[in-house]
mmCIF file of C-alpha atoms in Angstrom:
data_model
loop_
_atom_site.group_PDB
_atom_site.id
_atom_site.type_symbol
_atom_site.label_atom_id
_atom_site.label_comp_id
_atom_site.label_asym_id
_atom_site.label_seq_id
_atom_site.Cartn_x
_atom_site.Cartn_y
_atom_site.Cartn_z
ATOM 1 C CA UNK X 13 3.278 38.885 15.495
ATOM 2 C CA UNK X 14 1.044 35.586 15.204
ATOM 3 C CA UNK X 15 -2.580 36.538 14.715
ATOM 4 C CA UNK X 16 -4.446 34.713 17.653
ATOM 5 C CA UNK X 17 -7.623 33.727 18.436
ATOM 6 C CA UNK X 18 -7.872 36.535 21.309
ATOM 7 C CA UNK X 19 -7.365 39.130 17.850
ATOM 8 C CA UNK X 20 -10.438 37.333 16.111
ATOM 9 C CA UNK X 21 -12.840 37.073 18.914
ATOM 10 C CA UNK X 22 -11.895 41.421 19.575
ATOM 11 C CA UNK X 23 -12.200 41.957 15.605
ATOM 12 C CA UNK X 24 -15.558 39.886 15.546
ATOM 13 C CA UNK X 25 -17.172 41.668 18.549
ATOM 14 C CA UNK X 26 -17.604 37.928 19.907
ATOM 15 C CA UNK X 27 -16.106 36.057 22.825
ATOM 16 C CA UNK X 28 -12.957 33.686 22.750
ATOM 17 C CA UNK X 29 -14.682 30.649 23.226
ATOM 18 C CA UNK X 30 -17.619 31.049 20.403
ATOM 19 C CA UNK X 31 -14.173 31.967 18.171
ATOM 20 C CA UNK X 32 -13.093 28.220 19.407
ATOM 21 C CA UNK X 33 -16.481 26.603 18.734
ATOM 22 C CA UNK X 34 -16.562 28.126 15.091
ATOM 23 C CA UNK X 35 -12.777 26.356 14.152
ATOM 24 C CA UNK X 36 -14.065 23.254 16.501
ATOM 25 C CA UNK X 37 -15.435 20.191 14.166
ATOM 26 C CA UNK X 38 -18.706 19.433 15.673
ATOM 27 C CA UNK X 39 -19.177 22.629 18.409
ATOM 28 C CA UNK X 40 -22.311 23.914 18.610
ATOM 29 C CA UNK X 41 -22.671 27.913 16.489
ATOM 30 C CA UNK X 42 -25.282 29.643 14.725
ATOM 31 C CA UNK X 43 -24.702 30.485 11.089
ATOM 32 C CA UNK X 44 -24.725 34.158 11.835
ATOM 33 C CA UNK X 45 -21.975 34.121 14.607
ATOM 34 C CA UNK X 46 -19.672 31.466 12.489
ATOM 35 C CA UNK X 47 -20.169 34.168 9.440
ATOM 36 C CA UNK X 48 -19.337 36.373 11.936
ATOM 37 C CA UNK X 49 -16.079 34.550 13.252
ATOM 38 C CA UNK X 50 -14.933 33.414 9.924
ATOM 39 C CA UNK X 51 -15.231 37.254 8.257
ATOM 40 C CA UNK X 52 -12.858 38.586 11.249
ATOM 41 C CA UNK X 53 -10.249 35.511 10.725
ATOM 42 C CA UNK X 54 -10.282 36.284 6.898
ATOM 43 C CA UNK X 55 -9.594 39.716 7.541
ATOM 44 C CA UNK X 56 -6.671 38.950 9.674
ATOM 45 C CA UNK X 57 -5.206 36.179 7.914
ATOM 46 C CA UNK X 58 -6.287 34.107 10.630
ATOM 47 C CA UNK X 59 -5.625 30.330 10.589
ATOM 48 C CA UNK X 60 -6.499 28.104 13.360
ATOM 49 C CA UNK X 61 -3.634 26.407 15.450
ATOM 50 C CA UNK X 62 -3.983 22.244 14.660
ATOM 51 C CA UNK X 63 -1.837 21.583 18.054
ATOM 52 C CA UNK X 64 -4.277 23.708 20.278
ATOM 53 C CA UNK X 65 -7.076 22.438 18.671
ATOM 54 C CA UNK X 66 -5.784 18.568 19.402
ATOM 55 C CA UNK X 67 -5.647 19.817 23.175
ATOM 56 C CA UNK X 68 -9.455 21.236 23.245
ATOM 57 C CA UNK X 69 -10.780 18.056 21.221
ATOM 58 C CA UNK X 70 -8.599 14.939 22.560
ATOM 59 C CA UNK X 71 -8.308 14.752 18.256
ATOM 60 C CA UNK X 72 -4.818 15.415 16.738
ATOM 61 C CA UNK X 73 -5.998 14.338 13.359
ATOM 62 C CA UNK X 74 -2.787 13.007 12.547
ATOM 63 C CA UNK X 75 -2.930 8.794 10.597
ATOM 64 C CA UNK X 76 0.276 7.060 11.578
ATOM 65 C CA UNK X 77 0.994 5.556 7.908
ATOM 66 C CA UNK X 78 3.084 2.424 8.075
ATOM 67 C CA UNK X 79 5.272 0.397 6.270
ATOM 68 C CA UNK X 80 8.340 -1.263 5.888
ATOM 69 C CA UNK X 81 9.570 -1.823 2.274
ATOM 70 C CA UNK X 82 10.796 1.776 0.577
ATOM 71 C CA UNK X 83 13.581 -0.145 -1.402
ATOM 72 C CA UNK X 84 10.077 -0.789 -3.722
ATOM 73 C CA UNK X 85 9.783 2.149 -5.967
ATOM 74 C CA UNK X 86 5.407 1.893 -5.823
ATOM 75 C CA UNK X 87 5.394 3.261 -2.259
ATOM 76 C CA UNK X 88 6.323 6.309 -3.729
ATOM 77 C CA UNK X 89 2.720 5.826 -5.440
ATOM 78 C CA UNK X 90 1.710 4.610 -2.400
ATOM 79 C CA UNK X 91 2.432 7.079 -0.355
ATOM 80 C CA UNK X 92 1.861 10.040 -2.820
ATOM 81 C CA UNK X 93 -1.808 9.124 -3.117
ATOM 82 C CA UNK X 94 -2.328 8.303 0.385
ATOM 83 C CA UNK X 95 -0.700 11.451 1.894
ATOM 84 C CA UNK X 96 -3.637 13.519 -0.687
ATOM 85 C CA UNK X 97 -6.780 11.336 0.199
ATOM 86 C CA UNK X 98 -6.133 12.148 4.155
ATOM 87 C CA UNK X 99 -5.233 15.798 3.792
ATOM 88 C CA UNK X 100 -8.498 15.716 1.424
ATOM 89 C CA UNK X 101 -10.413 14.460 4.552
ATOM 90 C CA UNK X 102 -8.833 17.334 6.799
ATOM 91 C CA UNK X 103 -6.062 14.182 8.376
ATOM 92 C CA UNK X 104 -2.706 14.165 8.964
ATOM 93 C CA UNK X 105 -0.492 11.621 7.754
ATOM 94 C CA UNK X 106 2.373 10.667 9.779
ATOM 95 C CA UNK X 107 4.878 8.467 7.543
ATOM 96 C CA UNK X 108 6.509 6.019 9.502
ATOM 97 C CA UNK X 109 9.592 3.094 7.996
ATOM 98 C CA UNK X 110 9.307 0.062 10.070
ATOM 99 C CA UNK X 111 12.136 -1.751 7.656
ATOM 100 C CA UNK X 112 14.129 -3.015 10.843
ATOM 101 C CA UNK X 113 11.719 -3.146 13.267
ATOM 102 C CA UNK X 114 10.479 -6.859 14.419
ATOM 103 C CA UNK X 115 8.361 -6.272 17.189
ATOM 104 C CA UNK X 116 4.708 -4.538 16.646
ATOM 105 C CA UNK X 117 4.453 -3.249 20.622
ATOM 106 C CA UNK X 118 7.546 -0.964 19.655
ATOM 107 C CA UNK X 119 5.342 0.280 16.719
ATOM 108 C CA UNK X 120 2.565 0.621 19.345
ATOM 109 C CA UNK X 121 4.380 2.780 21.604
ATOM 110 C CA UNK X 122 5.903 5.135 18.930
ATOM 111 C CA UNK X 123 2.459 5.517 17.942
ATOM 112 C CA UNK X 124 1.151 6.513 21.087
ATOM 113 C CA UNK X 125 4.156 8.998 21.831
ATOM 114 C CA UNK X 126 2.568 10.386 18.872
ATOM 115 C CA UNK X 127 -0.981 10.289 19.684
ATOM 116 C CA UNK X 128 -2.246 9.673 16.661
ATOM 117 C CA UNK X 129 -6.000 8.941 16.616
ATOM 118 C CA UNK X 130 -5.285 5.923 13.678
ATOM 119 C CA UNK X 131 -2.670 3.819 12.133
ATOM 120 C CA UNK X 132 -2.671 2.527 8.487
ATOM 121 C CA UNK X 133 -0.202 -0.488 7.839
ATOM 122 C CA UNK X 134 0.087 -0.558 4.387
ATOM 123 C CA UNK X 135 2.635 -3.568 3.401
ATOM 124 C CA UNK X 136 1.867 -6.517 1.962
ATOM 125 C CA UNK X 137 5.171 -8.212 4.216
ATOM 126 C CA UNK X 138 4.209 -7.157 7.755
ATOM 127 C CA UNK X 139 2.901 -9.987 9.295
ATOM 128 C CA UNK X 140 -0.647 -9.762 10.675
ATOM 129 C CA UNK X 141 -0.142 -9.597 14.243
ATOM 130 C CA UNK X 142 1.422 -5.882 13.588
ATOM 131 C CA UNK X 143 -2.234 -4.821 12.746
ATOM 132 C CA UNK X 144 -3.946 -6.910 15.592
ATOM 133 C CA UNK X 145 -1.453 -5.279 17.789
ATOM 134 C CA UNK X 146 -2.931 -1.818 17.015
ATOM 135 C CA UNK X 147 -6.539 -3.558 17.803
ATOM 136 C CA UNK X 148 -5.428 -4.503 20.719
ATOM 137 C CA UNK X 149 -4.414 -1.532 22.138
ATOM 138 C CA UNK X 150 -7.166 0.047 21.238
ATOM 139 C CA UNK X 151 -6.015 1.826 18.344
ATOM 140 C CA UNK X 152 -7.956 2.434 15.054
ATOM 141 C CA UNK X 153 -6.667 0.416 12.295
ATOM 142 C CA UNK X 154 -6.523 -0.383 8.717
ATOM 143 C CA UNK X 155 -3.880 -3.186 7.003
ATOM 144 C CA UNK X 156 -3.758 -2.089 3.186
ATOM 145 C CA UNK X 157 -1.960 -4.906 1.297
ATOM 146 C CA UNK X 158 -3.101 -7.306 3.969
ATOM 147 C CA UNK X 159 -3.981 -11.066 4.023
ATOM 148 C CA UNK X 160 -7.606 -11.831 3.177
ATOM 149 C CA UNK X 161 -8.999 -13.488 5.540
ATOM 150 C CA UNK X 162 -12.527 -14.601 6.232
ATOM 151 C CA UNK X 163 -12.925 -13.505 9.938
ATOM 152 C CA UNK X 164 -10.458 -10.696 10.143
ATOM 153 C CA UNK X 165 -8.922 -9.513 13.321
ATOM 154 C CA UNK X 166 -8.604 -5.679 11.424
ATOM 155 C CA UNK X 167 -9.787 -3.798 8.445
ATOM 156 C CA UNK X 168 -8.142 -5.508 5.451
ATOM 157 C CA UNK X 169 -7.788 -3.876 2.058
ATOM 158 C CA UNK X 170 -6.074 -5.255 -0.915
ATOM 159 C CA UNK X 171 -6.419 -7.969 -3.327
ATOM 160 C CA UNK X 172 -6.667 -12.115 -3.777
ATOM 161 C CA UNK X 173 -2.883 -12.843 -3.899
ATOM 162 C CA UNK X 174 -4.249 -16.205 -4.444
ATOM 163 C CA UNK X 175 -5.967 -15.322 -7.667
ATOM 164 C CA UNK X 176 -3.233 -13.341 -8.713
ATOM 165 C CA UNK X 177 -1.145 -16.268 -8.653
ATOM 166 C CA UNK X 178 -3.854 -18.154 -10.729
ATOM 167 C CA UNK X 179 -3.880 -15.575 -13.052
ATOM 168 C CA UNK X 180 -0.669 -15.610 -13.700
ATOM 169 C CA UNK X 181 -0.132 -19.034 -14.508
ATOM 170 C CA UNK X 182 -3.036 -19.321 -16.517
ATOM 171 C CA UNK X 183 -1.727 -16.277 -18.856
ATOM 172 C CA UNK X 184 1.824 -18.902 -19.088
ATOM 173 C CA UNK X 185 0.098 -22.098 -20.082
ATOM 174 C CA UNK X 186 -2.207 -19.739 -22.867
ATOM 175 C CA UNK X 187 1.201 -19.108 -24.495
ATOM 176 C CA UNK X 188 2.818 -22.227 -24.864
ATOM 177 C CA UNK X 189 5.271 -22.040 -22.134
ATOM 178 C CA UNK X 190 6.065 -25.914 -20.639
ATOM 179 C CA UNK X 191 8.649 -25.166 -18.076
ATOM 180 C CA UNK X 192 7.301 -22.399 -15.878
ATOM 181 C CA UNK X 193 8.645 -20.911 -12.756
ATOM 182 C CA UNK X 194 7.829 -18.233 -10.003
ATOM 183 C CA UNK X 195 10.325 -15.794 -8.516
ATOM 184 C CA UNK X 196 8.891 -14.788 -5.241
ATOM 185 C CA UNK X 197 9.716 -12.027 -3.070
ATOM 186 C CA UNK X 198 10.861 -12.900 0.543
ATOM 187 C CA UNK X 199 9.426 -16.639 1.575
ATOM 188 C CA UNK X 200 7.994 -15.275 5.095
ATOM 189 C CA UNK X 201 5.798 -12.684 3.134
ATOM 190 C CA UNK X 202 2.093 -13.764 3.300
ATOM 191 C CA UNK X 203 1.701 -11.922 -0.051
ATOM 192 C CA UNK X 204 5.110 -14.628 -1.214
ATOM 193 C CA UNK X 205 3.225 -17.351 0.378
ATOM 194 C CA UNK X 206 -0.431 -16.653 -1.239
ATOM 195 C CA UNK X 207 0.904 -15.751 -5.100
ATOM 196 C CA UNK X 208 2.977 -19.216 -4.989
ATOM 197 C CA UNK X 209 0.316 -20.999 -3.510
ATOM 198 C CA UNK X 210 -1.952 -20.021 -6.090
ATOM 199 C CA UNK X 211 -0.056 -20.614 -9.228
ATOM 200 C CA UNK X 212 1.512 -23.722 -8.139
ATOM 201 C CA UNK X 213 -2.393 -25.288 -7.552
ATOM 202 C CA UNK X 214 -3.633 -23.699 -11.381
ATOM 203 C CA UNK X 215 0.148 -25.986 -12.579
ATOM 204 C CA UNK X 216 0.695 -28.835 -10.410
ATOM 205 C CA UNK X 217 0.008 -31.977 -11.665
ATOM 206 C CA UNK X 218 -0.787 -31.130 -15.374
ATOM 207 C CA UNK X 219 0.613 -33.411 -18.280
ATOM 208 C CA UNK X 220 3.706 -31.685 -20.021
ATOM 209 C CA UNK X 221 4.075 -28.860 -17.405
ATOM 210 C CA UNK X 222 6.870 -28.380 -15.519
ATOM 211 C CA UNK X 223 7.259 -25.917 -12.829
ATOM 212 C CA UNK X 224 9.068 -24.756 -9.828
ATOM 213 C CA UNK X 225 10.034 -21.637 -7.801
ATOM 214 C CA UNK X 226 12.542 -19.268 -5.466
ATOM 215 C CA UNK X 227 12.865 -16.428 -3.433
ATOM 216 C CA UNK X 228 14.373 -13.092 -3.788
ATOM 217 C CA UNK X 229 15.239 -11.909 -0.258
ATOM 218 C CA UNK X 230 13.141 -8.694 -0.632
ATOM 219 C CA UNK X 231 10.972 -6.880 -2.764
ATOM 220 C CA UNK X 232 13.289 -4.811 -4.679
ATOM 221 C CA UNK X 233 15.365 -4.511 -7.935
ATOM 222 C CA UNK X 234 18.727 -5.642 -6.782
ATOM 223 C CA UNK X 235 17.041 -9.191 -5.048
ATOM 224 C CA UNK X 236 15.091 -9.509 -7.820
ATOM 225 C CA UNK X 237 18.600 -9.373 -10.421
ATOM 226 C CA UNK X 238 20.444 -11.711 -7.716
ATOM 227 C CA UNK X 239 17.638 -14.401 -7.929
ATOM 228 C CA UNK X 240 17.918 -13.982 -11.791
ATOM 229 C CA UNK X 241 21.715 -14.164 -12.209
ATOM 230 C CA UNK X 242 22.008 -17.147 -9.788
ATOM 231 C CA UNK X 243 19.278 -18.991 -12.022
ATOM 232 C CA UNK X 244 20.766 -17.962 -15.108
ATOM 233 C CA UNK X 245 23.725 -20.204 -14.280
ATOM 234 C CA UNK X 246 21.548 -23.562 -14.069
ATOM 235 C CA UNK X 247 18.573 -23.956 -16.564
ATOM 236 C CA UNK X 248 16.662 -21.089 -16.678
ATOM 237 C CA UNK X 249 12.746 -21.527 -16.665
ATOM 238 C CA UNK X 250 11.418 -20.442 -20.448
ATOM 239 C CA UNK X 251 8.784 -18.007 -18.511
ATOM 240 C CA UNK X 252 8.668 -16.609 -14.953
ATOM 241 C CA UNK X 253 5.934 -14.880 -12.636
ATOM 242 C CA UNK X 254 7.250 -12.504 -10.499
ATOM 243 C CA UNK X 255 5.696 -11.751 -7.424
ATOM 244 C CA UNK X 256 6.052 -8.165 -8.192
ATOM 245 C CA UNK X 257 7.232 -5.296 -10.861
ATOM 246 C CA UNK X 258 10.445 -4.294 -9.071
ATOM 247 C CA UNK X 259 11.403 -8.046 -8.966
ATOM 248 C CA UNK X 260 10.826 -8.651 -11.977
ATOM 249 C CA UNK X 261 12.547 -5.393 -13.959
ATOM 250 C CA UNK X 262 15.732 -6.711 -11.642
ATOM 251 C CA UNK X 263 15.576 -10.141 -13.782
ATOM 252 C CA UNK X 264 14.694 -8.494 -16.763
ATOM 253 C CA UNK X 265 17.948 -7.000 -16.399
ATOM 254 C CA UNK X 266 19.477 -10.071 -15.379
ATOM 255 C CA UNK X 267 18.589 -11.488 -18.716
ATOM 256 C CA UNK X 268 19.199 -9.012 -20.889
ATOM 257 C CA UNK X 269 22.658 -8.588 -19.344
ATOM 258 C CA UNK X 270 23.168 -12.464 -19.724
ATOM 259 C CA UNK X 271 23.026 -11.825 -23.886
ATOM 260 C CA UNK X 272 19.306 -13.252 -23.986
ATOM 261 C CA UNK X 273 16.211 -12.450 -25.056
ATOM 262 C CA UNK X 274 12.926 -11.322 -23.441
ATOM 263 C CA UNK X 275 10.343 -12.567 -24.760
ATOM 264 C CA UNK X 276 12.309 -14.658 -27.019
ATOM 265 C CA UNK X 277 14.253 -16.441 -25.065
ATOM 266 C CA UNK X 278 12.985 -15.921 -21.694
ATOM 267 C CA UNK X 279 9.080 -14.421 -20.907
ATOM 268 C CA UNK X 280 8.099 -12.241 -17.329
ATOM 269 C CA UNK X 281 5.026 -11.284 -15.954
ATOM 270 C CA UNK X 282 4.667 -9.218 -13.137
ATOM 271 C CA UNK X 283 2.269 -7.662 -10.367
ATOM 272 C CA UNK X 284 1.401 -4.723 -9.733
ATOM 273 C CA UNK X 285 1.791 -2.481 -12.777
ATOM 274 C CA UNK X 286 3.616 0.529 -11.745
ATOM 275 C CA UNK X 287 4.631 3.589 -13.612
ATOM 276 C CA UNK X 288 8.045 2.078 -14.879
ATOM 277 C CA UNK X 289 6.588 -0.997 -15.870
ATOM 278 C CA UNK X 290 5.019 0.725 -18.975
ATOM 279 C CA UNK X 291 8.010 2.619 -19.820
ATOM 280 C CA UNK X 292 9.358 1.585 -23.441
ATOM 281 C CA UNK X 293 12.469 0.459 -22.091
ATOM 282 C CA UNK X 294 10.578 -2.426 -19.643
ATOM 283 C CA UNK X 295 7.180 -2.914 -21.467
ATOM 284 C CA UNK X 296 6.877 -5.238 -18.722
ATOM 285 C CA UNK X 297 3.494 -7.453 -18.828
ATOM 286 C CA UNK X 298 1.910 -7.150 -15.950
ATOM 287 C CA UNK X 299 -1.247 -7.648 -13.573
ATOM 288 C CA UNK X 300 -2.541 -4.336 -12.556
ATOM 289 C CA UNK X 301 -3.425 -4.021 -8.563
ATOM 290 C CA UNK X 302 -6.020 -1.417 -8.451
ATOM 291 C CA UNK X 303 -3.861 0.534 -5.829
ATOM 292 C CA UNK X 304 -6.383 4.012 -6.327
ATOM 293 C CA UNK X 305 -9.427 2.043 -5.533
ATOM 294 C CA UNK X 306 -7.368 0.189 -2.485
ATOM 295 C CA UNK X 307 -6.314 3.433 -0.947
ATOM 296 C CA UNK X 308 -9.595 5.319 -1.424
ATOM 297 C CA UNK X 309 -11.221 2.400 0.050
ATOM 298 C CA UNK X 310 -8.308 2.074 3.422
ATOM 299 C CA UNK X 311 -9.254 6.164 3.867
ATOM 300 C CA UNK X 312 -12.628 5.792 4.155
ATOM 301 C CA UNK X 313 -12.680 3.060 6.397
ATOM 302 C CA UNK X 314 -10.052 4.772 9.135
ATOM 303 C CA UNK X 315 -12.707 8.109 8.955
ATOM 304 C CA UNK X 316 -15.588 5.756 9.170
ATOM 305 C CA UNK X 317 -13.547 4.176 12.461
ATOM 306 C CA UNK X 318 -12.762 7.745 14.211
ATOM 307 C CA UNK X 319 -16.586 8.635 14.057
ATOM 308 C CA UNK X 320 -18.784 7.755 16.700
ATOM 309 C CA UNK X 321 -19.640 3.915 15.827
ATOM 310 C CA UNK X 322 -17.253 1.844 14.938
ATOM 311 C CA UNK X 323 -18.382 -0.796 12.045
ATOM 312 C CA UNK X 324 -16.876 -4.560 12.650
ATOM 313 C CA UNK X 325 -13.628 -5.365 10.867
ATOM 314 C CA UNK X 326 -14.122 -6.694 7.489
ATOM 315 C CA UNK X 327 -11.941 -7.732 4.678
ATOM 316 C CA UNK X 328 -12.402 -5.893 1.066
ATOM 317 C CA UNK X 329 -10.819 -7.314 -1.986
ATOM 318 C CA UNK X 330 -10.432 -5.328 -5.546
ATOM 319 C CA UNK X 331 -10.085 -7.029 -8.531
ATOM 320 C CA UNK X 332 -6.988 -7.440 -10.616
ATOM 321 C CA UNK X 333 -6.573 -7.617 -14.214
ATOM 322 C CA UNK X 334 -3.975 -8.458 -17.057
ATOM 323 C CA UNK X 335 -1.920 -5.469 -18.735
ATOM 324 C CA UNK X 336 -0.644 -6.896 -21.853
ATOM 325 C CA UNK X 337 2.688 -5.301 -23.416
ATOM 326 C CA UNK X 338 5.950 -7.450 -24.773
ATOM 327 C CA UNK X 339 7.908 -9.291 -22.138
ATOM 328 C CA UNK X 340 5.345 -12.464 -22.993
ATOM 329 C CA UNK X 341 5.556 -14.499 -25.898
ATOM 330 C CA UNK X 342 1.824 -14.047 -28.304
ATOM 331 C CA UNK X 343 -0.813 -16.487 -27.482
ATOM 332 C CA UNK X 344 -0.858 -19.722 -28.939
#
């Protein structure tokens, strides 16, 4: 049989409810009786019941963690590292795959069949009004991967897509490359929008420079090897920025499988820097998102929401930087 609290309070010589208070975040015990209390559950093999607890406090604890692309092998980062950092602040993470779903008041209400006391979107493709909609309803919210924005609606966490995009095609022109192109993930993605928009300002209009652009239809190895083979079969870019790793170790295949040559024929740069970007067989260059520092940061924000004040929303940005390995030509 289940130890229960009733076995606890009789062990401890105490009653049921100061038992309660003791496993209660926040109740009011002395340090004697909670030595007391936590002795007797020790000696029992005692351990507190979560969904009885959620019933005393009007707290379940549990994070609804959302997102809608796990065809992108650094969610499995993603999610590995934000699953720890709540169960290291005593939360529950509740994973949930939005990749069909088009409407954000269905993602409401599956949330609040759940009662969870917070909801992280963390995609980078979900528009914003998915977050907002969470806002709205009074929910607790963080969007990791968001859009920056000035005067956000929500908590944002991520990076300057922007920048990125900059970055990128600043790293190009420093090794020769004249004829330049980006492979974006899908068009409708603000992240798709913000990357092109920022490398096509840092290249449009200089003398000599070429440059142009597509779409994969999602973020994932197979769109980003479509989008590859399909431009193989015109004239091919000499150098590429793809909006993301898994895109770009797609073309990287594309190429290879062509009977070309990366970096000698063809360069890629990519975003993100995930695991299998440094493996030997990719050595994909990259620009590293600082997804640790991101996640940490998206954590402590949702705790700092479920206390008792809640802080306005603001937008936090982490810098990126360039990871240098062999699918780019030397500089010039």
């Amino acid at each position: 049989m289940a130890v229960t609290l009733k076995d606890v309070a009789e062990r401890a010589g105490v009653s049921r409810s100061a038992v309660s208070r003791t496993f209660t975040d926040g109740a009011s015990v002395s340090a004697k009786m909670r030595s007391k209390v936590q002795h007797a559950a020790a000696e029992l093999g005692y351990s507190p019941n979560a969904l009885a607890s959620s019933l005393t406090t009007g707290r379940t604890k549990m994070i609804g963690l959302i997102s809608n692309n796990f065809h992108n092998p650094i969610f499995l980062t993603v999610f590995d590292r934000f699953t720890r950092a709540l169960q290291e602040r005593g939360l529950r993470p509740l994973l949930v795959n939005l990749s069909d779903e088009t409407d954000p008041q269905n993602s409401v209400q599956m949330m609040r069949q759940y009662s969870v006391d917070g909801v992280i979107v963390a995609s980078s493709t979900l528009p914003p009004g998915f977050s907002k909609a969470f806002a709205d309803a009074g929910v607790p919210v963080v969007h990791t991967f968001g859009r920056y924005s000035t005067a956000p609606h929500v908590n944002v966490v991520g990076i300057n897509n922007a920048e990125c995009g900059r970055m990128a095609a600043q790293t190009l022109l420093a090794r020769g490359y004249d004829r330049i192109a980006f492979l974006g993930g899908p068009e409708a993605a603000t992240s798709t929008q913000d990357r092109l928009a920022g490398f096509m300002a840092d290249l449009e209009g200089r003398p000599g420079i070429s440059v142009s652009h597509s779409f994969a239809e999602e973020y994932s190895f197979d769109a980003g090897r479509a989008e590859m083979t399909r431009l193989l079969q015109g004239d091919p870019a000499q150098a590429y920025f793809c909006g993301d790793d898994v895109l770009s170790i797609g073309a990287l295949s594309a190429v290879r499988d062509a009977g070309l040559s990366v970096p000698d024929d063809i360069g890629i740069i990519g975003l993100n820097d995930m695991e299998m970007a440094g493996w030997a067989n990719i050595d994909l260059t990259t620009i590293r998102q600082p997804i640790g520092d991101i996640i940490r940061a998206s954590v402590g924000l949702i705790v700092d929401m479920l206390g008792d004040t809640s802080p306005p929303p603001e937008a936090r940005l982490f810098p990126c930087d360039i990871v240098e390995r062999g699918t780019l030509r030397p500089i010039r």
